[in-house]
mmCIF file of C-alpha atoms in Angstrom:
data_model
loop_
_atom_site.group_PDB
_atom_site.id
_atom_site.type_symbol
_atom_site.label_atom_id
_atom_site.label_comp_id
_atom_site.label_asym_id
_atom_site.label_seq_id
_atom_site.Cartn_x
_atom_site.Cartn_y
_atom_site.Cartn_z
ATOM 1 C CA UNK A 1 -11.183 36.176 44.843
ATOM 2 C CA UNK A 2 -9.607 32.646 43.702
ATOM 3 C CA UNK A 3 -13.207 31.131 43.410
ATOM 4 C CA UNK A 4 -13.604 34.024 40.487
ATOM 5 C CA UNK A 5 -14.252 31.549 37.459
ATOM 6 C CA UNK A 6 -13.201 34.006 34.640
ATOM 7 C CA UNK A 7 -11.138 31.345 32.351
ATOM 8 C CA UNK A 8 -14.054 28.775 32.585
ATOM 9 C CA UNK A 9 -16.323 31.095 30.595
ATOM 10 C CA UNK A 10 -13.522 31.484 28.598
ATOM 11 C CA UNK A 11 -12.298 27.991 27.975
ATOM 12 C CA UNK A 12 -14.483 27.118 25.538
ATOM 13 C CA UNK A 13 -15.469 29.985 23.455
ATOM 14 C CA UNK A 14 -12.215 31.024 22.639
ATOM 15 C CA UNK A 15 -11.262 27.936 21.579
ATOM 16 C CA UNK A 16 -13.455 27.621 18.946
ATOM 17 C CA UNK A 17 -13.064 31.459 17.981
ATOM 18 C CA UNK A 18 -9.113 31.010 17.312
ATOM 19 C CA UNK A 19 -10.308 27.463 15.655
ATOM 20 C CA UNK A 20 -13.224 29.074 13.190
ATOM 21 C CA UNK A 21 -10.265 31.504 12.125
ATOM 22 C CA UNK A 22 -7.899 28.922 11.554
ATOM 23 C CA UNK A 23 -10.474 27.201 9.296
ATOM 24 C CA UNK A 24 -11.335 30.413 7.405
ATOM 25 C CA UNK A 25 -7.436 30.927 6.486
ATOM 26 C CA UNK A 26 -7.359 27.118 5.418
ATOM 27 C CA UNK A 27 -10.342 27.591 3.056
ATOM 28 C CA UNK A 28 -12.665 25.814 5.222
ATOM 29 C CA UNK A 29 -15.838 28.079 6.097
ATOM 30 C CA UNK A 30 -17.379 26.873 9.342
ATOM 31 C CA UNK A 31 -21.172 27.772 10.131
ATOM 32 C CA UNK A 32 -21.682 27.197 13.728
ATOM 33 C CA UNK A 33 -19.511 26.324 17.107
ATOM 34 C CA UNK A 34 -21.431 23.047 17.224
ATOM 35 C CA UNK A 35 -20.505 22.125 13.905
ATOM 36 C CA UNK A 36 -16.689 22.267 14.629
ATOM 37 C CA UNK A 37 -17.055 20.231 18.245
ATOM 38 C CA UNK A 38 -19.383 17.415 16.569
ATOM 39 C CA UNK A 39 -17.057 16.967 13.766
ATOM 40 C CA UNK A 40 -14.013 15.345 16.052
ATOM 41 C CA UNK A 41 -16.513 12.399 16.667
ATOM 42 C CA UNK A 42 -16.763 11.351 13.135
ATOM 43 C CA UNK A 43 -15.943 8.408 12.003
ATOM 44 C CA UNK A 44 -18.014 7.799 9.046
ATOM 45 C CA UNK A 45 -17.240 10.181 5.694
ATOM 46 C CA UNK A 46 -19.895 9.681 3.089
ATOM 47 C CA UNK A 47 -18.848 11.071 -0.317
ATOM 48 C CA UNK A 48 -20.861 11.996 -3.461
ATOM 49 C CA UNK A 49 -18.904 11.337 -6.675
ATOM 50 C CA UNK A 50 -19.340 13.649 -8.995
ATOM 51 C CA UNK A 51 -18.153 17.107 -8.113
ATOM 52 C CA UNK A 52 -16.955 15.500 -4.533
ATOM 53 C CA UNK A 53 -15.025 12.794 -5.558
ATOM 54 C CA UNK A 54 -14.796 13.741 -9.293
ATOM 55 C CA UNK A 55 -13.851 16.760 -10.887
ATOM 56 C CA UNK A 56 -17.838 17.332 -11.958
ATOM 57 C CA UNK A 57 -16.344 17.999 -15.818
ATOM 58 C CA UNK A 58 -17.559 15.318 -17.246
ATOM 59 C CA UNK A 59 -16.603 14.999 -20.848
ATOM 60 C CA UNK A 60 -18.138 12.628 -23.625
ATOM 61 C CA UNK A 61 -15.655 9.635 -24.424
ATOM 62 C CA UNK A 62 -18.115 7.641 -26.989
ATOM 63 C CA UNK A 63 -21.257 7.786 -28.808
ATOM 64 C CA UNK A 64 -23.158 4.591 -29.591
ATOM 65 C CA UNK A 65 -25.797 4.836 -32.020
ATOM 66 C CA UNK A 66 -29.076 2.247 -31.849
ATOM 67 C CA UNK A 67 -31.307 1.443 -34.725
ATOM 68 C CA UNK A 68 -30.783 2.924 -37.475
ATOM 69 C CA UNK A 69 -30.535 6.194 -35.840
ATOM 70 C CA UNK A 70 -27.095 8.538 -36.776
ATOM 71 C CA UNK A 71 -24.503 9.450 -33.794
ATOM 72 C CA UNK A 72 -25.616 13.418 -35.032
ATOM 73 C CA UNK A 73 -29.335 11.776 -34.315
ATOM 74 C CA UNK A 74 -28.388 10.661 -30.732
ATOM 75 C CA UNK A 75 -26.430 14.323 -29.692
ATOM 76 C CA UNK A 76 -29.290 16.419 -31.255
ATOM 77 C CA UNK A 77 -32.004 14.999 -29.183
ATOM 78 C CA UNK A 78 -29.817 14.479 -26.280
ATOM 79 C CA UNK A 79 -28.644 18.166 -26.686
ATOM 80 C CA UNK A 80 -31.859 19.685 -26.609
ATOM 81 C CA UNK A 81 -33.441 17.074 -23.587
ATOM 82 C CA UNK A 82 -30.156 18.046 -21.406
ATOM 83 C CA UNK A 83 -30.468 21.901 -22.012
ATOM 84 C CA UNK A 84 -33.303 22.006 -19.703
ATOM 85 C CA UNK A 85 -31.274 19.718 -16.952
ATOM 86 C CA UNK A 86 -29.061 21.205 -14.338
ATOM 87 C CA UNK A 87 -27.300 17.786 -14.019
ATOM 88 C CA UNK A 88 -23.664 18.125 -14.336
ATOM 89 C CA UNK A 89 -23.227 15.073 -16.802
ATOM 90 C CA UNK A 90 -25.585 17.729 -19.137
ATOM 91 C CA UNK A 91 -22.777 20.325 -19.245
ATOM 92 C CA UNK A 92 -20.852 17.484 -21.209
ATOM 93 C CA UNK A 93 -23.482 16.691 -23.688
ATOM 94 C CA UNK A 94 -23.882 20.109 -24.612
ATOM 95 C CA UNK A 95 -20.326 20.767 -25.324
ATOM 96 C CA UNK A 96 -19.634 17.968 -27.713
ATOM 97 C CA UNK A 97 -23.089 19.266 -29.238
ATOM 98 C CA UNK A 98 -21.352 22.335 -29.036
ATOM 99 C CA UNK A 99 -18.236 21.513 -30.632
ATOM 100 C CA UNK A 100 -20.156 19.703 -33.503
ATOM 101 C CA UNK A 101 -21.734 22.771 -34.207
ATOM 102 C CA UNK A 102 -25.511 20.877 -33.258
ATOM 103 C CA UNK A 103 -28.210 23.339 -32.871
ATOM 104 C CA UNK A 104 -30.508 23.267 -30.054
ATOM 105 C CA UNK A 105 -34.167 22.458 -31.177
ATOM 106 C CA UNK A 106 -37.122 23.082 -29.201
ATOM 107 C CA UNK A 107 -38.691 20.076 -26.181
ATOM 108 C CA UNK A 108 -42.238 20.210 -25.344
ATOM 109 C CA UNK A 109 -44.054 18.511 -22.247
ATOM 110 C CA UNK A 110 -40.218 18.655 -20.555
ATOM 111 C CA UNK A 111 -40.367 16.816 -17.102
ATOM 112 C CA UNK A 112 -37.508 15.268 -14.543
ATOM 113 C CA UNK A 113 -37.783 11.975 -13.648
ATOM 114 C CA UNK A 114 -36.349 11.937 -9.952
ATOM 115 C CA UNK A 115 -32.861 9.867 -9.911
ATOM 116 C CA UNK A 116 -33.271 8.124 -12.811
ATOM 117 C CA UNK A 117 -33.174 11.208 -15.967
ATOM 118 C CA UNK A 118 -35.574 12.758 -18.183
ATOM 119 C CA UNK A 119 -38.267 13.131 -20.415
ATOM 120 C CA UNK A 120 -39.710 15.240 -23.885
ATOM 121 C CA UNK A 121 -40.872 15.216 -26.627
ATOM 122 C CA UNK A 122 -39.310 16.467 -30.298
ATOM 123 C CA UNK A 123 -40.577 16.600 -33.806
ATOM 124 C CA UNK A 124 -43.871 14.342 -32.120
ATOM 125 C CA UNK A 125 -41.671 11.772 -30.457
ATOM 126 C CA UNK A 126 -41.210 10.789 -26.917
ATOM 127 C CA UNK A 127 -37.844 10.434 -25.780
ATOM 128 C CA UNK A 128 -36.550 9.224 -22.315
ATOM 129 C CA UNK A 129 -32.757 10.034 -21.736
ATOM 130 C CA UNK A 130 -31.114 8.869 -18.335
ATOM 131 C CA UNK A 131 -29.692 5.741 -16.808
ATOM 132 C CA UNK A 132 -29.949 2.318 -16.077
ATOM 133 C CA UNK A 133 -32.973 2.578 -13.876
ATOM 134 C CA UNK A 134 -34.700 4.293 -16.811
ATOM 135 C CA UNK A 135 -34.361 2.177 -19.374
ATOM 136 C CA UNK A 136 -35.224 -0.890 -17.706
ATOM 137 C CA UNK A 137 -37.938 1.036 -16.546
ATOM 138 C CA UNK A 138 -39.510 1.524 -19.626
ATOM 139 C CA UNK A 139 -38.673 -2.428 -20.208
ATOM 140 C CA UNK A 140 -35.989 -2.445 -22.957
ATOM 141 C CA UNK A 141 -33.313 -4.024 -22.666
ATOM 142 C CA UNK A 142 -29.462 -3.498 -24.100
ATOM 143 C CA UNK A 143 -26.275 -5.165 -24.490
ATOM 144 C CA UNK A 144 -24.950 -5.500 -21.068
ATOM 145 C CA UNK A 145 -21.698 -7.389 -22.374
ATOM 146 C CA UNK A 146 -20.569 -4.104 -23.908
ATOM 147 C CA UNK A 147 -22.318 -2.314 -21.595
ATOM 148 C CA UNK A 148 -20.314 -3.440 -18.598
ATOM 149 C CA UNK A 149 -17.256 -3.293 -20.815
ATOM 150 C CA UNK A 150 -17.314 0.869 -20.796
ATOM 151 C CA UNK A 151 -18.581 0.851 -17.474
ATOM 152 C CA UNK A 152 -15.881 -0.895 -16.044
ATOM 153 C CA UNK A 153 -13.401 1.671 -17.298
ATOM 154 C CA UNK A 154 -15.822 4.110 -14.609
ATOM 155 C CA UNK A 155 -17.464 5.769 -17.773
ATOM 156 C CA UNK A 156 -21.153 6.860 -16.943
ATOM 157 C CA UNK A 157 -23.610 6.000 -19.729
ATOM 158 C CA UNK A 158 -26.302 8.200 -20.816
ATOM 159 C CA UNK A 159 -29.150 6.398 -22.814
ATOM 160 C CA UNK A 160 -31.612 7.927 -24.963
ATOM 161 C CA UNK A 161 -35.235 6.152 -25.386
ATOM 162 C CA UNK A 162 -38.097 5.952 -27.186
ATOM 163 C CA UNK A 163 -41.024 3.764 -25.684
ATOM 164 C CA UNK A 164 -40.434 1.377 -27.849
ATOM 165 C CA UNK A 165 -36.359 1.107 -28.244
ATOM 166 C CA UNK A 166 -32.733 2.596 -26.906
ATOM 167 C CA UNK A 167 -31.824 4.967 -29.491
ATOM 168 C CA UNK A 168 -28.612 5.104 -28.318
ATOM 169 C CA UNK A 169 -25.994 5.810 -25.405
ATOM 170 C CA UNK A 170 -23.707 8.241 -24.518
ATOM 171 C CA UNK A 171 -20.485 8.046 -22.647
ATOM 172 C CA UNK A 172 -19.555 10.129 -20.205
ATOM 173 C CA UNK A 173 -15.870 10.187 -18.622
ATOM 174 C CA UNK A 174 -15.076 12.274 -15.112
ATOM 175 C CA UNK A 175 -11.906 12.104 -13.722
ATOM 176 C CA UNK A 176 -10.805 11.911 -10.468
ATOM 177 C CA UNK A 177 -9.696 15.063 -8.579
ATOM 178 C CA UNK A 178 -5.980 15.089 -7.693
ATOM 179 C CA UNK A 179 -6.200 15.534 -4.262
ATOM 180 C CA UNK A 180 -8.904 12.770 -4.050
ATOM 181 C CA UNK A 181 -7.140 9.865 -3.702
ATOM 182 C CA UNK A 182 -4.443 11.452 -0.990
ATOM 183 C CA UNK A 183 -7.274 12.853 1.080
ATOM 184 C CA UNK A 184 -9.143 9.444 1.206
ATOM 185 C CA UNK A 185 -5.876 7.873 2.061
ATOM 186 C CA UNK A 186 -5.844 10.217 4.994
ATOM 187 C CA UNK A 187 -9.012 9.857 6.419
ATOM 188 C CA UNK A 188 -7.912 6.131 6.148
ATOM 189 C CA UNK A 189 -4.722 7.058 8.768
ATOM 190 C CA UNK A 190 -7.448 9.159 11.022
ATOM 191 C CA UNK A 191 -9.260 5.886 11.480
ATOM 192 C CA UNK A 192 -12.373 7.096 9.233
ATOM 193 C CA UNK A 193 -14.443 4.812 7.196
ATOM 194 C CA UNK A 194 -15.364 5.944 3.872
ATOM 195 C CA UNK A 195 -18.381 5.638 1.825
ATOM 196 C CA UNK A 196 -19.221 6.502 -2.051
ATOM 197 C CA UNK A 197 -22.813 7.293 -2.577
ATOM 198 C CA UNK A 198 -24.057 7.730 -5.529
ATOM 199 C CA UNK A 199 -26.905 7.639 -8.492
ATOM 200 C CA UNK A 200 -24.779 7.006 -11.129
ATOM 201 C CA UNK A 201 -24.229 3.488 -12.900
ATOM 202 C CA UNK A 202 -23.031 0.719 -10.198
ATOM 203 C CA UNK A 203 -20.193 -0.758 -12.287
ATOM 204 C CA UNK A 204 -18.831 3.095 -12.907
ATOM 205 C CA UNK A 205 -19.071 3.950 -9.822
ATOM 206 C CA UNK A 206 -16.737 0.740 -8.501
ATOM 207 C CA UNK A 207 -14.408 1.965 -10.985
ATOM 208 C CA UNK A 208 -14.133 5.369 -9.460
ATOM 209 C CA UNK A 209 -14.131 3.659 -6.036
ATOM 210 C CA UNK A 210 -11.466 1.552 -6.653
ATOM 211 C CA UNK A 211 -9.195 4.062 -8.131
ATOM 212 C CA UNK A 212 -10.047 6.106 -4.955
ATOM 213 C CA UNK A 213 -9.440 3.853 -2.632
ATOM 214 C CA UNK A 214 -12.887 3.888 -0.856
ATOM 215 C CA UNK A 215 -13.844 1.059 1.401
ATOM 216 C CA UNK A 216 -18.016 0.897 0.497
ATOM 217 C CA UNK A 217 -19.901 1.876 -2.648
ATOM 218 C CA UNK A 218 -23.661 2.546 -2.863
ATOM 219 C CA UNK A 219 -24.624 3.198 -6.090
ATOM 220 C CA UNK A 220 -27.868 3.749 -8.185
ATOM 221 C CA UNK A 221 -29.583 5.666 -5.296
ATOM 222 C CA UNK A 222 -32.435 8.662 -5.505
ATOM 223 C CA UNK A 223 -32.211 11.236 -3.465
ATOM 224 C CA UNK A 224 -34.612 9.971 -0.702
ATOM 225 C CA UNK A 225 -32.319 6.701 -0.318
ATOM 226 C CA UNK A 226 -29.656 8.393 -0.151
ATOM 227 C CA UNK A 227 -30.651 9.992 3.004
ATOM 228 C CA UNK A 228 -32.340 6.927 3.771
ATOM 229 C CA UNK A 229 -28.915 5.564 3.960
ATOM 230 C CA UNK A 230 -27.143 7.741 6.053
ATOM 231 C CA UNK A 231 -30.281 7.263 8.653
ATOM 232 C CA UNK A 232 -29.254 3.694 8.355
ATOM 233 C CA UNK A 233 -25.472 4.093 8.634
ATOM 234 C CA UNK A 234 -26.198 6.402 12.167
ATOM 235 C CA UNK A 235 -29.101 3.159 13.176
ATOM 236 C CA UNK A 236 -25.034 1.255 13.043
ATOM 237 C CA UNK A 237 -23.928 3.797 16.008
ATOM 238 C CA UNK A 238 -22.081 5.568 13.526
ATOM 239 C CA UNK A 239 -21.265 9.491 13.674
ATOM 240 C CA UNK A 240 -21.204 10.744 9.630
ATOM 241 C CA UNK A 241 -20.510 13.574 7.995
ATOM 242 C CA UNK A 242 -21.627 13.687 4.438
ATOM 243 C CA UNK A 243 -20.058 15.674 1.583
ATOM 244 C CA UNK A 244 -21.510 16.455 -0.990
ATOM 245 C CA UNK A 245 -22.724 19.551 -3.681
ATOM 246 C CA UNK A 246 -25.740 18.905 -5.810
ATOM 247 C CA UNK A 247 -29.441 19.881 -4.995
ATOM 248 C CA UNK A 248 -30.161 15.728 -4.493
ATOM 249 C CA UNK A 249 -27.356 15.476 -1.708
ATOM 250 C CA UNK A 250 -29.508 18.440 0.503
ATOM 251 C CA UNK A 251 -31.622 16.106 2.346
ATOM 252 C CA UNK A 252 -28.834 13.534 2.940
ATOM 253 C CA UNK A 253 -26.483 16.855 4.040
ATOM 254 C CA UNK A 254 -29.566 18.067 6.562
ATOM 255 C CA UNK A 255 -29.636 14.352 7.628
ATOM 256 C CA UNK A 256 -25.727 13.942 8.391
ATOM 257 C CA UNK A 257 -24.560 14.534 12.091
ATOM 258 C CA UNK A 258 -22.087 17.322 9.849
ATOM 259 C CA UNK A 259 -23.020 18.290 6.504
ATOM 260 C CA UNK A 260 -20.064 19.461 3.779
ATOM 261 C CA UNK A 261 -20.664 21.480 0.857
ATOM 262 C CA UNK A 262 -18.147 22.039 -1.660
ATOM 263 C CA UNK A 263 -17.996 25.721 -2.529
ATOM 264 C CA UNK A 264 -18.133 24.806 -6.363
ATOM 265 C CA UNK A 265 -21.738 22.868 -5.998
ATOM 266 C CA UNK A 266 -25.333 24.001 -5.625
ATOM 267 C CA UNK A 267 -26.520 27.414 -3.174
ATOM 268 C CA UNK A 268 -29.364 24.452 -1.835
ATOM 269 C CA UNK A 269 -26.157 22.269 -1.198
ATOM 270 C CA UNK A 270 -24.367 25.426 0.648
ATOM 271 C CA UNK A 271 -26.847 26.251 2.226
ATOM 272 C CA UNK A 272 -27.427 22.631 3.766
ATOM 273 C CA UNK A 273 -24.245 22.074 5.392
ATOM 274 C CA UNK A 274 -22.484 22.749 8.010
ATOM 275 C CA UNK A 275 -19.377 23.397 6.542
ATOM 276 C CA UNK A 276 -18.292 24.243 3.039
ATOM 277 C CA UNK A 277 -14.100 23.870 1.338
ATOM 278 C CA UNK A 278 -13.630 26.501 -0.573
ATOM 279 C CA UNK A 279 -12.701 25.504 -4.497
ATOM 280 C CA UNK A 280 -14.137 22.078 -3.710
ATOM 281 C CA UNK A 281 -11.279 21.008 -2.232
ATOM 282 C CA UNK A 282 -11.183 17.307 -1.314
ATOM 283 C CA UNK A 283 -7.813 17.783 1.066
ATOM 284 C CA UNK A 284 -9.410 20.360 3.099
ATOM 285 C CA UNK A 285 -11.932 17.717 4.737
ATOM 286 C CA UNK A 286 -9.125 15.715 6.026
ATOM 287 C CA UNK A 287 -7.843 19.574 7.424
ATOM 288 C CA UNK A 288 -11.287 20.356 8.524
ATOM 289 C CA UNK A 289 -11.149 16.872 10.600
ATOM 290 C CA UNK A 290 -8.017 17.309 12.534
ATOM 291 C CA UNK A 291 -8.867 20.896 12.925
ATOM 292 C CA UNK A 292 -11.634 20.228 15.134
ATOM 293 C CA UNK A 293 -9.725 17.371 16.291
ATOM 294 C CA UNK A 294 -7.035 20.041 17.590
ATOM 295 C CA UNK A 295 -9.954 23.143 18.586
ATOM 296 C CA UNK A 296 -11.328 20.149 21.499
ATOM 297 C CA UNK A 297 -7.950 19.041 22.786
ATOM 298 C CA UNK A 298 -7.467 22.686 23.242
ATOM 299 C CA UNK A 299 -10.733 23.221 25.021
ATOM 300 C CA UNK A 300 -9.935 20.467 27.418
ATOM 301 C CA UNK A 301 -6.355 21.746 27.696
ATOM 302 C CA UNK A 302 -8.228 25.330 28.571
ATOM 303 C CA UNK A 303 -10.355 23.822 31.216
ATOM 304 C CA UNK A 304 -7.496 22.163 32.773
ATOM 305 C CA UNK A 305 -6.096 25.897 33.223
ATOM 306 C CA UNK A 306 -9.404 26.774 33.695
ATOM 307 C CA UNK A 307 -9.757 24.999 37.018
ATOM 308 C CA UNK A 308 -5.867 23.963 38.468
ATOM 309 C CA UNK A 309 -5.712 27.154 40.340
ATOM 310 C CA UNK A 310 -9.055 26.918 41.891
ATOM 311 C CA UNK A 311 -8.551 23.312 42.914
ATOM 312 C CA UNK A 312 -5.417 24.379 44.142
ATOM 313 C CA UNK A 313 -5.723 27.582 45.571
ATOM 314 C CA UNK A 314 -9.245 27.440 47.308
ATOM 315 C CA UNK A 315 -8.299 24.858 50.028
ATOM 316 C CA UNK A 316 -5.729 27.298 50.864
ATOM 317 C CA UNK A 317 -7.988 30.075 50.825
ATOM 318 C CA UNK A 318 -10.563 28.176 53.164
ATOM 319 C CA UNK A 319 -7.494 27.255 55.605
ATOM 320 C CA UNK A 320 -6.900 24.159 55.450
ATOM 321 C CA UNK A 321 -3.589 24.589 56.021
ATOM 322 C CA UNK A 322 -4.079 26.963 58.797
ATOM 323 C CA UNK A 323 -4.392 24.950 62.092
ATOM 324 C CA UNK A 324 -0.989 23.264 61.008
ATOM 325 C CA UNK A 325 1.211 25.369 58.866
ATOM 326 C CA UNK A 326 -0.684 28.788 59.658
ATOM 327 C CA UNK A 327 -0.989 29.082 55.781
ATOM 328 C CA UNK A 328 -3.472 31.862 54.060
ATOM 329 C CA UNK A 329 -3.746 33.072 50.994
ATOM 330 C CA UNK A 330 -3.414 36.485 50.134
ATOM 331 C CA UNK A 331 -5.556 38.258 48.043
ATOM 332 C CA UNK A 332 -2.787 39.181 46.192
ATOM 333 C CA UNK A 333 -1.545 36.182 45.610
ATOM 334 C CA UNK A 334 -5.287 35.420 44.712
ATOM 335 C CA UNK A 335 -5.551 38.232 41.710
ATOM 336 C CA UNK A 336 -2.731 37.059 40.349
ATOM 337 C CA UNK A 337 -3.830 33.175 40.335
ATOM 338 C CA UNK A 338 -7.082 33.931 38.698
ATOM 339 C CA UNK A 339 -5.447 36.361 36.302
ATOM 340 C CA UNK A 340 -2.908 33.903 35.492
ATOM 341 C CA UNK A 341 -5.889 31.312 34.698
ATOM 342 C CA UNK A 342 -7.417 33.679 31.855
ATOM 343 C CA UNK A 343 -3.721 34.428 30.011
ATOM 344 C CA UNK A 344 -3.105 30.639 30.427
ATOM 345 C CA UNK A 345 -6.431 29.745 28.426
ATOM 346 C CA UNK A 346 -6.121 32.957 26.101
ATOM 347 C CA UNK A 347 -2.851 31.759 25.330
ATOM 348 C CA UNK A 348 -3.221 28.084 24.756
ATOM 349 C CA UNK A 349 -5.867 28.667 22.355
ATOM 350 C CA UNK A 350 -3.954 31.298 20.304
ATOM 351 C CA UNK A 351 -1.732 28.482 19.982
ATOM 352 C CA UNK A 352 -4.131 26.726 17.785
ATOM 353 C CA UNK A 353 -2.857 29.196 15.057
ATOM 354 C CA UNK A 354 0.278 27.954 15.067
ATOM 355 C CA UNK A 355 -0.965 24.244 14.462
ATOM 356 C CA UNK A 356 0.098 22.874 10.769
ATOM 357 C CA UNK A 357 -2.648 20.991 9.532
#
């Protein structure tokens, strides 16, 4: 009757029950068991900026025109590239086209280029719009005194491009969530190294950093480096969890020991990850981190209650005691014991509700 192991199959699974629930009222929507035990061991936190770090609503700060071409010139035919793009630096450009009152006009032979922009062609023209990668792609060159000027200030440029010249470039301005800065401070205090990882503009993306607080920036990265790049940071011995929300963070959130979506990004993103914070919610992956933190100190708690009446009571059981003492255990006694064991666990891990994190 004492052997009974009742609370061990208990220990464990109704820790992470009482945990998953405790996430859900937080706002932090947990996919799998595993997920929540593998997140205590991070200690790498790879951000995306925009959308993660950022609020993702970009809005246009300047227009430089190139070449005899108007500013009007440079937002019509940016206007009309973007509105095939599902970028979020896109949604900017077509509200200040917006607000201008530009019309749309129609792109033929439309194509992505992969981490660096786009390409199409209007009224017979090729244009190329994108970033830095682009453009020096296509071997032109610009100004990079003022260029670095705006990009200090952690403005993201947007060029436009013919084969033959930079038409002009677009600034685009995306302001730090609130909660950023706190949360990164936080996962500072939990011991947690953070990253930035990004394919925006290098010198734009230190800006951001810096403001945030965030110990390492890699910047200017397609989507294959950027999983490339977690691969590297687990090669260090390092347990990551990436967070992130566009459809070119999926393979680095598949890659990630846990992936985190935020709820405002991409259903590819979502889908990805392990876990997603509802409202996009920088503050709730510090909360998601000391909530598993909490969930395995309780399951280790659990399987202390788990097994102290065994270890205790089956010596006594097997009469040990008996030559010398005349001790037994009755099986009594014994019910209650193991009973005892399964409220003990049950009710250590509803105390994980009461846990402010």
């Amino acid at each position: 009757v004492i052997a009974c192991p009742c609370a061990l199959g208990l220990a464990t699974p109704i820790a992470v029950i009482v945990g998953v629930g405790k996430g859900a009222q937080e706002g932090i929507l947990i996919k799998d068991a595993a997920t929540l035990q593998k997140l205590h061991k991070v200690d790498t936190v790879v951000l995306d900026k925009t959308g993660t770090i950022t609020k993702g609503k970009p809005e246009v700060v300047e227009v430089a025109a190139l070449g005899g071409a108007s500013e009007e010139d440079v937002i019509r035919i940016l206007a009309a590239l973007e509105s095939k793009s599902e970028h979020p630096l896109a949604t900017a450009i077509l509200a200040y086209a917006k607000e201008r009152s530009v019309g749309l006009e129609a792109v033929a032979d439309f194509k992505a280029i992969e981490g660096k922009g786009l390409q199409g062609v209007l009224g017979g023209t090729q244009y190329f719009a994108g970033n830095m990668k682009l453009v020096t792609g296509l071997g032109l060159s610009i100004d990079e005194v003022s260029f670095a000027e705006k990009t200090s200030k952690g403005w993201t440029p947007i060029m436009l491009a013919t084969k033959d010249a930079v038409v002009g470039t677009v600034f685009v301005a995306d302001s730090l969530k609130p909660e950023s800065v706190m949360a990164i401070k936080q996962l500072h205090k939990l011991g947690i190294r953070v990253v930035m990882l990004t394919g925006d503009d290098r010198r734009a993306a230190e800006a951001i950093a810096k403001e945030a607080g965030i110990d390492t920036v890699v910047a200017e990265v397609l989507p294959d480096e950027k999983l490339n790049k977690i691969k590297e940071i687990q090669a260090e011995g390092k347990v990551v969890a990436m967070a992130g929300d566009g459809v070119n963070d999926a393979p680095a959130l598949a890659q990630a020991d846990v992936g985190i979506a935020m709820s405002t990004g991409t259903d590819v993103a979502i889908e990805t990850a392990g876990i997603t914070l509802l409202n996009g919610d920088m503050g709730k992956l510090v909360k998601a981190i000391r909530l598993s933190r909490v969930t395995m100190t309780g399951i280790k708690q659990n399987l202390f209650w788990a097994f102290i009446y065994n270890l205790i009571g089956i010596p006594i059981a097997a009469g040990i005691f008996y030559p010398f003492t005349g001790w037994l255990l009755s099986p009594v006694v014994a019910g209650l014991a193991m009973a005892f064991s399964s409220v003990s666990v049950v009710f250590n891990s509803l105390r994980l509700k009461a846990v402010k994190l």
